[in-house]
mmCIF file of C-alpha atoms in Angstrom:
data_model
loop_
_atom_site.group_PDB
_atom_site.id
_atom_site.type_symbol
_atom_site.label_atom_id
_atom_site.label_comp_id
_atom_site.label_asym_id
_atom_site.label_seq_id
_atom_site.Cartn_x
_atom_site.Cartn_y
_atom_site.Cartn_z
ATOM 1 C CA MET A 1 -174.497 127.513 25.387
ATOM 2 C CA LYS A 2 -171.751 128.408 27.548
ATOM 3 C CA LYS A 3 -168.833 130.603 26.139
ATOM 4 C CA GLU A 4 -165.095 131.609 28.400
ATOM 5 C CA VAL A 5 -161.679 132.916 27.538
ATOM 6 C CA ILE A 6 -159.326 130.981 28.935
ATOM 7 C CA THR A 7 -155.540 131.124 29.711
ATOM 8 C CA PHE A 8 -153.160 129.118 29.092
ATOM 9 C CA LEU A 9 -148.904 129.223 31.085
ATOM 10 C CA ILE A 10 -147.474 125.725 29.521
ATOM 11 C CA SER A 11 -144.721 124.077 28.532
ATOM 12 C CA MET A 12 -145.317 122.324 24.862
ATOM 13 C CA ILE A 13 -149.404 121.920 24.530
ATOM 14 C CA VAL A 14 -151.834 121.934 21.786
ATOM 15 C CA ILE A 15 -155.142 121.959 21.764
ATOM 16 C CA LEU A 16 -157.564 120.717 18.989
ATOM 17 C CA LEU A 17 -160.390 119.034 17.641
ATOM 18 C CA CYS A 18 -159.199 118.115 14.401
ATOM 19 C CA LEU A 19 -155.259 117.168 13.505
ATOM 20 C CA ASN A 20 -152.352 118.911 14.066
ATOM 21 C CA VAL A 21 -148.802 117.726 14.151
ATOM 22 C CA ARG A 22 -145.373 117.357 16.335
ATOM 23 C CA GLY A 23 -142.090 116.393 14.337
ATOM 24 C CA ALA A 24 -138.983 114.591 15.632
ATOM 25 C CA SER A 25 -136.381 113.466 12.944
ATOM 26 C CA ALA A 26 -137.937 109.670 13.250
ATOM 27 C CA GLU A 27 -141.119 109.994 13.962
ATOM 28 C CA HIS A 28 -144.475 112.500 13.760
ATOM 29 C CA VAL A 29 -147.450 112.100 15.566
ATOM 30 C CA TYR A 30 -151.204 112.901 15.201
ATOM 31 C CA TYR A 31 -153.642 113.787 18.454
ATOM 32 C CA GLY A 32 -157.198 114.147 17.265
ATOM 33 C CA TYR A 33 -160.609 113.333 19.294
ATOM 34 C CA VAL A 34 -163.190 112.081 18.235
ATOM 35 C CA PRO A 35 -166.557 114.392 19.187
ATOM 36 C CA PRO A 36 -170.825 111.800 19.033
ATOM 37 C CA SER A 37 -172.622 113.251 16.661
ATOM 38 C CA THR A 38 -174.735 112.232 14.008
ATOM 39 C CA ASP A 39 -174.230 109.403 11.645
ATOM 40 C CA ILE A 40 -172.789 109.945 8.438
ATOM 41 C CA GLY A 41 -174.979 107.254 6.260
ATOM 42 C CA ASN A 42 -174.133 107.069 2.545
ATOM 43 C CA ILE A 43 -171.489 108.692 1.175
ATOM 44 C CA ASP A 44 -169.427 109.141 -2.427
ATOM 45 C CA GLU A 45 -165.447 109.919 -2.831
ATOM 46 C CA LEU A 46 -164.042 110.565 -6.164
ATOM 47 C CA ILE A 47 -160.450 108.792 -6.083
ATOM 48 C CA ASN A 48 -158.058 109.191 -9.329
ATOM 49 C CA GLY A 49 -161.695 109.006 -11.272
ATOM 50 C CA GLU A 50 -163.594 106.086 -10.089
ATOM 51 C CA ILE A 51 -166.544 106.790 -8.274
ATOM 52 C CA ARG A 52 -166.236 105.112 -4.929
ATOM 53 C CA ASN A 53 -169.582 104.705 -2.751
ATOM 54 C CA TYR A 54 -169.818 102.680 0.713
ATOM 55 C CA THR A 55 -171.644 103.567 4.058
ATOM 56 C CA PRO A 56 -169.242 104.384 7.408
ATOM 57 C CA PRO A 57 -170.538 101.984 9.928
ATOM 58 C CA SER A 58 -172.628 103.110 12.760
ATOM 59 C CA GLY A 59 -171.221 105.744 15.438
ATOM 60 C CA THR A 60 -168.168 106.121 13.700
ATOM 61 C CA ALA A 61 -166.265 109.020 12.173
ATOM 62 C CA LEU A 62 -163.538 108.582 8.881
ATOM 63 C CA LEU A 63 -159.963 109.636 9.658
ATOM 64 C CA ASP A 64 -158.067 110.364 5.939
ATOM 65 C CA VAL A 65 -154.786 109.313 5.978
ATOM 66 C CA VAL A 66 -152.958 110.512 2.696
ATOM 67 C CA GLY A 67 -149.423 110.043 2.707
ATOM 68 C CA ILE A 68 -146.435 112.631 1.366
ATOM 69 C CA GLU A 69 -143.350 110.098 0.581
ATOM 70 C CA ASP A 70 -143.631 106.088 -0.270
ATOM 71 C CA ASN A 71 -143.240 103.202 2.008
ATOM 72 C CA THR A 72 -144.286 105.280 4.979
ATOM 73 C CA LYS A 73 -145.580 103.381 8.052
ATOM 74 C CA VAL A 74 -148.729 104.666 10.427
ATOM 75 C CA ASP A 75 -149.934 103.111 13.534
ATOM 76 C CA VAL A 76 -153.159 104.922 15.139
ATOM 77 C CA TYR A 77 -153.944 103.930 18.778
ATOM 78 C CA ASP A 78 -156.692 104.892 21.093
ATOM 79 C CA ILE A 79 -155.100 106.986 23.950
ATOM 80 C CA SER A 80 -157.450 106.341 27.064
ATOM 81 C CA THR A 81 -156.599 102.460 26.449
ATOM 82 C CA GLY A 82 -152.989 102.891 24.203
ATOM 83 C CA GLN A 83 -154.285 99.616 22.356
ATOM 84 C CA LEU A 84 -153.414 99.744 18.912
ATOM 85 C CA ILE A 85 -156.940 100.399 16.153
ATOM 86 C CA ALA A 86 -154.729 99.792 12.515
ATOM 87 C CA SER A 87 -151.022 99.541 11.791
ATOM 88 C CA LEU A 88 -151.439 100.899 7.409
ATOM 89 C CA LYS A 89 -148.499 101.959 4.843
ATOM 90 C CA VAL A 90 -148.817 105.055 2.551
ATOM 91 C CA ASN A 91 -147.202 105.604 -0.214
ATOM 92 C CA SER A 92 -146.933 109.514 -2.023
ATOM 93 C CA MET A 93 -150.856 111.060 -2.726
ATOM 94 C CA GLU A 94 -151.998 107.592 -1.707
ATOM 95 C CA LYS A 95 -155.535 107.961 0.986
ATOM 96 C CA ARG A 96 -156.796 105.216 3.571
ATOM 97 C CA THR A 97 -159.546 105.901 5.327
ATOM 98 C CA LEU A 98 -160.425 104.314 8.468
ATOM 99 C CA PHE A 99 -163.921 103.797 10.913
ATOM 100 C CA ILE A 100 -162.416 105.946 14.474
ATOM 101 C CA SER A 101 -165.859 105.460 16.946
ATOM 102 C CA TYR A 102 -166.909 108.590 17.825
ATOM 103 C CA GLY A 103 -165.668 109.550 21.167
ATOM 104 C CA THR A 104 -162.108 108.585 21.099
ATOM 105 C CA TYR A 105 -159.515 110.246 21.995
ATOM 106 C CA PHE A 106 -155.916 108.907 19.139
ATOM 107 C CA LYS A 107 -152.697 109.624 18.488
ATOM 108 C CA ILE A 108 -151.343 108.542 15.340
ATOM 109 C CA ILE A 109 -147.470 107.824 14.944
ATOM 110 C CA ALA A 110 -145.677 108.187 11.844
ATOM 111 C CA ASN A 111 -142.430 107.475 10.345
ATOM 112 C CA LYS A 112 -142.638 110.058 7.486
ATOM 113 C CA ARG A 113 -144.330 113.648 7.284
ATOM 114 C CA ILE A 114 -148.660 112.378 6.517
ATOM 115 C CA ALA A 115 -151.830 114.495 5.599
ATOM 116 C CA ALA A 116 -154.293 113.231 8.298
ATOM 117 C CA CYS A 117 -158.485 114.563 8.161
ATOM 118 C CA ILE A 118 -160.599 113.729 11.119
ATOM 119 C CA SER A 119 -164.705 114.065 9.726
ATOM 120 C CA GLY A 120 -167.835 112.689 9.569
ATOM 121 C CA GLY A 121 -172.233 113.358 11.037
ATOM 122 C CA ASN A 122 -174.503 114.659 9.025
ATOM 123 C CA MET A 123 -177.556 117.594 9.598
ATOM 124 C CA TYR A 124 -180.736 116.292 10.079
ATOM 125 C CA PRO A 125 -183.416 118.823 9.248
ATOM 126 C CA HIS A 126 -187.239 119.015 10.301
ATOM 127 C CA ASP A 127 -188.461 118.213 6.374
ATOM 128 C CA GLY A 128 -186.284 115.345 5.888
ATOM 129 C CA GLY A 129 -183.077 114.866 4.029
ATOM 130 C CA ALA A 130 -179.334 114.786 5.321
ATOM 131 C CA ILE A 131 -177.177 117.402 4.418
ATOM 132 C CA ILE A 132 -173.632 118.142 4.958
ATOM 133 C CA HIS A 133 -172.528 120.591 6.684
ATOM 134 C CA GLY A 134 -168.779 120.625 6.377
ATOM 135 C CA SER A 135 -166.325 122.702 7.312
ATOM 136 C CA ALA A 136 -163.582 125.137 7.776
ATOM 137 C CA GLY A 137 -160.030 125.940 8.774
ATOM 138 C CA PHE A 138 -156.519 127.010 7.946
ATOM 139 C CA TYR A 139 -154.411 123.495 6.337
ATOM 140 C CA PRO A 140 -151.589 122.397 7.450
ATOM 141 C CA SER A 141 -148.887 122.448 4.979
ATOM 142 C CA ILE A 142 -145.950 119.468 4.797
ATOM 143 C CA GLU A 143 -143.404 121.950 6.455
ATOM 144 C CA GLY A 144 -145.180 121.412 9.050
ATOM 145 C CA GLY A 145 -146.486 124.927 10.042
ATOM 146 C CA PHE A 146 -149.094 126.131 8.615
ATOM 147 C CA ARG A 147 -147.764 128.317 6.039
ATOM 148 C CA GLY A 148 -145.346 127.408 2.646
ATOM 149 C CA LYS A 149 -144.911 126.281 -0.429
ATOM 150 C CA GLU A 150 -146.138 122.445 -0.270
ATOM 151 C CA PHE A 151 -149.727 120.966 0.511
ATOM 152 C CA VAL A 152 -150.666 117.477 0.001
ATOM 153 C CA PHE A 153 -154.693 118.190 1.052
ATOM 154 C CA ILE A 154 -158.207 116.395 0.733
ATOM 155 C CA PRO A 155 -161.082 119.472 0.545
ATOM 156 C CA ILE A 156 -162.632 119.562 4.031
ATOM 157 C CA VAL A 157 -166.260 118.508 2.969
ATOM 158 C CA VAL A 158 -168.937 121.428 2.697
ATOM 159 C CA ARG A 159 -172.912 121.740 2.659
ATOM 160 C CA ASP A 160 -173.735 121.530 -1.085
ATOM 161 C CA SER A 161 -176.361 124.973 -0.684
ATOM 162 C CA TYR A 162 -173.117 126.483 -0.095
ATOM 163 C CA MET A 163 -171.067 125.194 -2.653
ATOM 164 C CA ARG A 164 -173.671 126.501 -5.004
ATOM 165 C CA GLU A 165 -174.244 129.572 -3.945
ATOM 166 C CA VAL A 166 -170.537 130.397 -3.465
ATOM 167 C CA GLY A 167 -168.791 129.090 -5.881
ATOM 168 C CA TYR A 168 -166.053 127.920 -3.842
ATOM 169 C CA ASN A 169 -164.494 125.611 -0.717
ATOM 170 C CA ALA A 170 -160.440 126.641 -1.208
ATOM 171 C CA TYR A 171 -158.824 129.582 -1.513
ATOM 172 C CA ILE A 172 -154.879 130.649 -1.285
ATOM 173 C CA LEU A 173 -153.710 133.265 0.295
ATOM 174 C CA GLY A 174 -150.801 134.569 -0.342
ATOM 175 C CA LEU A 175 -147.976 136.405 1.325
ATOM 176 C CA THR A 176 -146.686 138.386 -1.417
ATOM 177 C CA LYS A 177 -147.559 136.809 -4.529
ATOM 178 C CA ALA A 178 -146.290 133.987 -5.121
ATOM 179 C CA ASP A 179 -146.626 131.597 -8.671
ATOM 180 C CA PHE A 180 -148.694 127.872 -7.946
ATOM 181 C CA GLU A 181 -149.639 124.778 -9.402
ATOM 182 C CA LEU A 182 -152.837 122.485 -8.157
ATOM 183 C CA ILE A 183 -152.462 118.801 -9.142
ATOM 184 C CA ASP A 184 -154.819 115.945 -7.928
ATOM 185 C CA SER A 185 -153.678 112.358 -7.822
ATOM 186 C CA SER A 186 -155.160 110.883 -10.492
ATOM 187 C CA GLY A 187 -152.223 113.321 -12.602
ATOM 188 C CA PHE A 188 -155.000 113.733 -15.319
ATOM 189 C CA TRP A 189 -156.052 117.629 -13.840
ATOM 190 C CA SER A 190 -153.707 120.845 -12.586
ATOM 191 C CA LEU A 191 -153.793 124.484 -12.921
ATOM 192 C CA LYS A 192 -151.606 127.306 -12.679
ATOM 193 C CA ASP A 193 -151.923 130.049 -11.502
ATOM 194 C CA THR A 194 -150.451 133.332 -9.777
ATOM 195 C CA VAL A 195 -151.595 134.597 -6.277
ATOM 196 C CA ASN A 196 -150.833 138.669 -4.980
ATOM 197 C CA GLN A 197 -149.861 139.759 -1.762
ATOM 198 C CA HIS A 198 -152.665 140.119 0.256
ATOM 199 C CA SER A 199 -155.333 138.518 -1.688
ATOM 200 C CA ALA A 200 -156.260 134.980 -2.753
ATOM 201 C CA LYS A 201 -157.066 133.017 -5.953
ATOM 202 C CA ARG A 202 -160.962 130.413 -4.900
ATOM 203 C CA TYR A 203 -161.305 127.469 -5.939
ATOM 204 C CA LEU A 204 -164.012 124.566 -5.905
ATOM 205 C CA LEU A 205 -162.513 121.759 -5.727
ATOM 206 C CA TRP A 206 -164.091 117.688 -5.399
ATOM 207 C CA SER A 207 -164.913 116.057 -2.038
ATOM 208 C CA ARG A 208 -167.227 114.004 -0.675
ATOM 209 C CA VAL A 209 -171.690 114.526 -1.388
ATOM 210 C CA ASN A 210 -174.160 112.899 0.113
ATOM 211 C CA HIS A 211 -174.564 109.180 -1.759
ATOM 212 C CA GLY A 212 -176.825 110.702 -4.864
ATOM 213 C CA SER A 213 -176.013 114.149 -4.626
ATOM 214 C CA PRO A 214 -174.452 116.030 -7.625
ATOM 215 C CA ALA A 215 -170.932 116.348 -8.346
ATOM 216 C CA MET A 216 -169.332 119.497 -7.505
ATOM 217 C CA GLY A 217 -165.598 120.248 -7.999
ATOM 218 C CA ALA A 218 -162.978 120.433 -9.967
ATOM 219 C CA GLY A 219 -159.941 117.961 -9.734
ATOM 220 C CA ASN A 220 -160.856 113.681 -11.119
ATOM 221 C CA SER A 221 -159.942 112.683 -7.520
ATOM 222 C CA MET A 222 -160.634 114.391 -4.312
ATOM 223 C CA ILE A 223 -156.667 114.569 -3.436
ATOM 224 C CA PHE A 224 -154.605 117.474 -3.758
ATOM 225 C CA HIS A 225 -150.574 118.411 -4.286
ATOM 226 C CA LEU A 226 -150.222 122.329 -3.804
ATOM 227 C CA THR A 227 -146.692 124.053 -4.539
ATOM 228 C CA ALA A 228 -146.170 127.425 -4.859
ATOM 229 C CA SER A 229 -143.079 130.029 -5.833
ATOM 230 C CA ASP A 230 -143.617 131.099 -1.998
ATOM 231 C CA ASP A 231 -145.023 130.734 1.888
ATOM 232 C CA ILE A 232 -148.776 131.061 1.084
ATOM 233 C CA PHE A 233 -151.823 129.620 2.816
ATOM 234 C CA LEU A 234 -154.271 127.601 2.133
ATOM 235 C CA VAL A 235 -157.715 127.724 3.286
ATOM 236 C CA ALA A 236 -160.734 125.701 3.889
ATOM 237 C CA ALA A 237 -164.208 127.338 2.921
ATOM 238 C CA ASN A 238 -167.855 126.739 4.031
ATOM 239 C CA GLY A 239 -170.676 129.116 5.391
ATOM 240 C CA GLY A 240 -171.176 128.270 9.805
ATOM 241 C CA SER A 241 -167.040 128.905 10.298
ATOM 242 C CA LEU A 242 -165.210 129.137 13.874
ATOM 243 C CA ILE A 243 -161.249 129.745 12.380
ATOM 244 C CA ALA A 244 -158.569 130.445 14.822
ATOM 245 C CA VAL A 245 -155.752 131.959 12.216
ATOM 246 C CA PRO A 246 -152.400 131.702 12.582
ATOM 247 C CA ALA A 247 -149.859 134.172 12.732
ATOM 248 C CA VAL A 248 -147.738 135.638 9.523
ATOM 249 C CA THR A 249 -144.517 135.032 11.884
ATOM 250 C CA GLY A 250 -146.030 131.283 12.705
ATOM 251 C CA GLY A 251 -148.317 129.873 15.418
ATOM 252 C CA PHE A 252 -151.559 130.902 16.800
ATOM 253 C CA VAL A 253 -150.190 134.390 18.893
ATOM 254 C CA GLY A 254 -148.470 137.527 17.702
ATOM 255 C CA LYS A 255 -148.797 140.617 15.944
ATOM 256 C CA LEU A 256 -149.926 140.523 12.054
ATOM 257 C CA PHE A 257 -152.119 138.688 11.154
ATOM 258 C CA ILE A 258 -153.452 137.926 7.507
ATOM 259 C CA VAL A 259 -157.169 137.619 7.193
ATOM 260 C CA PRO A 260 -159.883 135.822 5.285
ATOM 261 C CA ILE A 261 -163.509 136.456 5.401
ATOM 262 C CA HIS A 262 -165.416 134.293 2.811
ATOM 263 C CA MET A 263 -169.235 134.708 1.917
ATOM 264 C CA THR A 264 -172.265 134.523 3.470
ATOM 265 C CA ILE A 265 -175.098 133.274 3.064
ATOM 266 C CA GLY A 266 -178.633 133.681 4.535
ATOM 267 C CA SER A 267 -178.756 134.783 8.018
ATOM 268 C CA LYS A 268 -175.280 135.150 8.115
ATOM 269 C CA VAL A 269 -172.725 137.578 8.631
ATOM 270 C CA SER A 270 -168.755 137.703 8.764
ATOM 271 C CA ALA A 271 -167.944 138.335 11.912
ATOM 272 C CA LEU A 272 -163.875 138.668 13.336
ATOM 273 C CA LEU A 273 -162.510 138.004 17.833
ATOM 274 C CA ILE A 274 -160.166 139.207 18.812
ATOM 275 C CA ILE A 275 -158.537 138.273 21.786
ATOM 276 C CA PRO A 276 -155.073 140.323 23.429
ATOM 277 C CA CYS A 277 -152.353 138.777 25.672
ATOM 278 C CA GLU A 278 -150.817 141.641 25.297
ATOM 279 C CA PRO A 279 -151.379 145.741 25.925
ATOM 280 C CA GLY A 280 -151.310 147.320 23.102
ATOM 281 C CA LYS A 281 -153.290 148.913 19.878
ATOM 282 C CA VAL A 282 -155.249 146.923 17.324
ATOM 283 C CA GLU A 283 -155.818 148.511 13.619
ATOM 284 C CA ILE A 284 -157.544 146.095 11.042
ATOM 285 C CA TYR A 285 -157.262 147.047 7.521
ATOM 286 C CA ASP A 286 -158.786 146.042 4.375
ATOM 287 C CA ALA A 287 -155.652 144.185 2.441
ATOM 288 C CA SER A 288 -156.705 145.438 -0.285
ATOM 289 C CA SER A 289 -156.859 148.767 -0.438
ATOM 290 C CA GLY A 290 -154.742 149.643 2.387
ATOM 291 C CA GLU A 291 -158.129 151.758 3.746
ATOM 292 C CA LYS A 292 -157.861 151.265 7.559
ATOM 293 C CA ILE A 293 -161.268 149.737 8.891
ATOM 294 C CA ALA A 294 -161.198 150.158 12.409
ATOM 295 C CA GLU A 295 -158.992 150.297 16.218
ATOM 296 C CA LYS A 296 -158.845 149.797 19.551
ATOM 297 C CA SER A 297 -156.383 150.288 21.893
ATOM 298 C CA PHE A 298 -156.542 147.701 25.459
ATOM 299 C CA SER A 299 -154.933 148.517 28.518
ATOM 300 C CA GLU A 300 -153.154 146.348 31.101
ATOM 301 C CA SER A 301 -156.863 146.086 33.222
ATOM 302 C CA ASP A 302 -158.440 144.406 29.698
ATOM 303 C CA VAL A 303 -156.370 141.785 30.011
ATOM 304 C CA ALA A 304 -156.492 140.932 33.353
ATOM 305 C CA GLN A 305 -160.264 140.872 32.934
ATOM 306 C CA ASN A 306 -160.143 139.156 29.873
ATOM 307 C CA THR A 307 -161.699 141.285 27.828
ATOM 308 C CA TYR A 308 -162.450 140.666 23.712
ATOM 309 C CA TRP A 309 -163.163 143.051 20.806
ATOM 310 C CA PHE A 310 -165.756 141.340 18.917
ATOM 311 C CA LYS A 311 -165.645 142.770 15.811
ATOM 312 C CA LYS A 312 -168.875 141.568 13.906
ATOM 313 C CA PHE A 313 -169.100 142.721 9.378
ATOM 314 C CA SER A 314 -172.316 142.838 7.536
ATOM 315 C CA GLN A 315 -173.467 139.752 4.880
ATOM 316 C CA THR A 316 -169.918 139.564 2.722
ATOM 317 C CA ARG A 317 -168.982 138.239 -0.624
ATOM 318 C CA GLU A 318 -165.599 138.081 0.187
ATOM 319 C CA GLU A 319 -162.743 140.316 1.621
ATOM 320 C CA GLU A 320 -159.227 139.900 3.248
ATOM 321 C CA TYR A 321 -157.832 141.896 5.248
ATOM 322 C CA ILE A 322 -154.884 142.865 7.592
ATOM 323 C CA ILE A 323 -154.774 143.276 11.205
ATOM 324 C CA LYS A 324 -151.360 144.564 12.995
ATOM 325 C CA SER A 325 -151.126 145.318 16.879
ATOM 326 C CA THR A 326 -148.200 146.502 19.235
ATOM 327 C CA GLY A 327 -149.288 143.900 21.882
ATOM 328 C CA ASN A 328 -149.685 140.267 21.206
ATOM 329 C CA ILE A 329 -153.326 138.770 20.341
ATOM 330 C CA VAL A 330 -155.581 135.555 19.377
ATOM 331 C CA VAL A 331 -157.763 135.845 16.239
ATOM 332 C CA TYR A 332 -160.663 134.529 15.455
ATOM 333 C CA THR A 333 -162.160 134.940 12.013
ATOM 334 C CA GLY A 334 -165.526 133.179 11.451
ATOM 335 C CA ALA A 335 -169.595 133.490 11.265
ATOM 336 C CA THR A 336 -172.337 133.762 13.078
ATOM 337 C CA GLU A 337 -175.648 133.119 12.251
ATOM 338 C CA GLY A 338 -176.925 136.723 13.031
ATOM 339 C CA GLY A 339 -175.961 136.707 16.414
ATOM 340 C CA GLU A 340 -174.187 139.604 18.875
ATOM 341 C CA ASP A 341 -171.953 137.238 19.894
ATOM 342 C CA PRO A 342 -169.319 135.173 19.494
ATOM 343 C CA GLN A 343 -171.031 132.224 20.715
ATOM 344 C CA ASP A 344 -173.119 131.974 17.763
ATOM 345 C CA MET A 345 -169.964 131.980 15.498
ATOM 346 C CA GLY A 346 -169.758 128.477 13.555
ATOM 347 C CA PRO A 347 -171.002 125.304 14.044
ATOM 348 C CA ASP A 348 -167.017 124.094 13.684
ATOM 349 C CA VAL A 349 -163.576 123.067 14.779
ATOM 350 C CA THR A 350 -160.626 124.539 15.309
ATOM 351 C CA ILE A 351 -157.052 124.190 16.283
ATOM 352 C CA VAL A 352 -154.902 126.394 18.033
ATOM 353 C CA GLY A 353 -151.569 125.634 20.058
ATOM 354 C CA ALA A 354 -148.867 127.311 21.440
ATOM 355 C CA ARG A 355 -145.592 127.664 22.108
ATOM 356 C CA PRO A 356 -143.702 126.674 25.202
ATOM 357 C CA ASN A 357 -144.055 128.679 28.182
ATOM 358 C CA GLU A 358 -146.499 131.326 26.072
ATOM 359 C CA LEU A 359 -149.253 133.042 27.489
ATOM 360 C CA ILE A 360 -152.788 131.930 24.957
ATOM 361 C CA LYS A 361 -156.127 133.199 26.028
ATOM 362 C CA VAL A 362 -158.339 130.611 23.611
ATOM 363 C CA PHE A 363 -162.004 131.206 23.404
ATOM 364 C CA VAL A 364 -164.269 127.867 24.142
ATOM 365 C CA PRO A 365 -167.670 128.312 22.904
ATOM 366 C CA THR A 366 -168.556 124.538 23.861
ATOM 367 C CA ILE A 367 -165.604 122.531 24.801
ATOM 368 C CA GLY A 368 -162.546 122.339 25.291
ATOM 369 C CA ILE A 369 -159.559 119.943 24.500
ATOM 370 C CA ILE A 370 -155.658 119.636 25.981
ATOM 371 C CA PHE A 371 -153.560 117.281 23.683
ATOM 372 C CA ALA A 372 -149.647 117.115 25.425
ATOM 373 C CA PRO A 373 -147.264 115.406 23.993
ATOM 374 C CA GLU A 374 -145.140 114.981 26.993
ATOM 375 C CA ASP A 375 -145.812 115.697 31.005
ATOM 376 C CA VAL A 376 -146.578 119.474 31.546
ATOM 377 C CA LYS A 377 -147.863 121.576 33.736
ATOM 378 C CA VAL A 378 -151.117 123.580 33.177
ATOM 379 C CA THR A 379 -151.920 127.186 34.548
ATOM 380 C CA ILE A 380 -155.578 127.361 33.386
#
């Protein structure tokens, strides 16, 4: 497996293997790619109290589109051919699912903001059967960034063994102390709680399962709406993960980060990957105690040579860390299979974006895909 640290000097660019959004007053545009994978198989999902069972066509992934407002018009295009894949309308908290062929580069154009997620594939162990592996990452808020006061989302699928052993698949990170309410689209399930500053609340929410697998998680539907009294992060947890962490100040390049570490199982251990974009000193603090865990300085030479800091931890249940830096950095969090190298993080897909004319460094363990909403010059 090949690994690289790549430097980008750009005007406007989004790198993703899931989905992200670029908004304008008239339309909102999302870009995505469906990597080749195994077939999904027969699955169950829960929508407004009703179990729905179906088998996606061979060679396709699921593109879920959830409305945030009523009467939202959505068009999905194949980027390579320019052909319209589908045109549909969704209302608030309504989900429509499309089957997108593997290898497709696509974009979504909506007249209002939506929540969108691409998922697919199964793991097939040597002893038979199929296991949904799942993914991890930060959910975008309906305001457009990753920190916000309101989220509409579908819990990302997580492998059954992780949910049984760990007991959660989503958590809420508090930037300050915040009250929040979580409701599902059925209107028959809700909860209210409070998260403290630089801490997390964790929940097991209903997500898709392989047909016949035991249903786990709260909710009478797999479509959820989260509102908070102050800005929070909403994060999906999974056993094997590679997550690009957004900075507290927005974007993926910054000097202050609150970083989630979720429980690892089996041979997996948690780890951080920190890549400097500028010289400076980086400090890692335990968010609950304020204790400094580690520090490392990077010189101009380190930055020029694409040096990174791979900080491996032991097996953990869950922790939060505060990372402070005097220079701009990029931060990844995740879990390894016990290996000693960043390429052992995952398997997973992650999203990284950059502002105009921003220098960003990106970890690419296998393949990276660049999406540009408009013509740009990219220096790698």
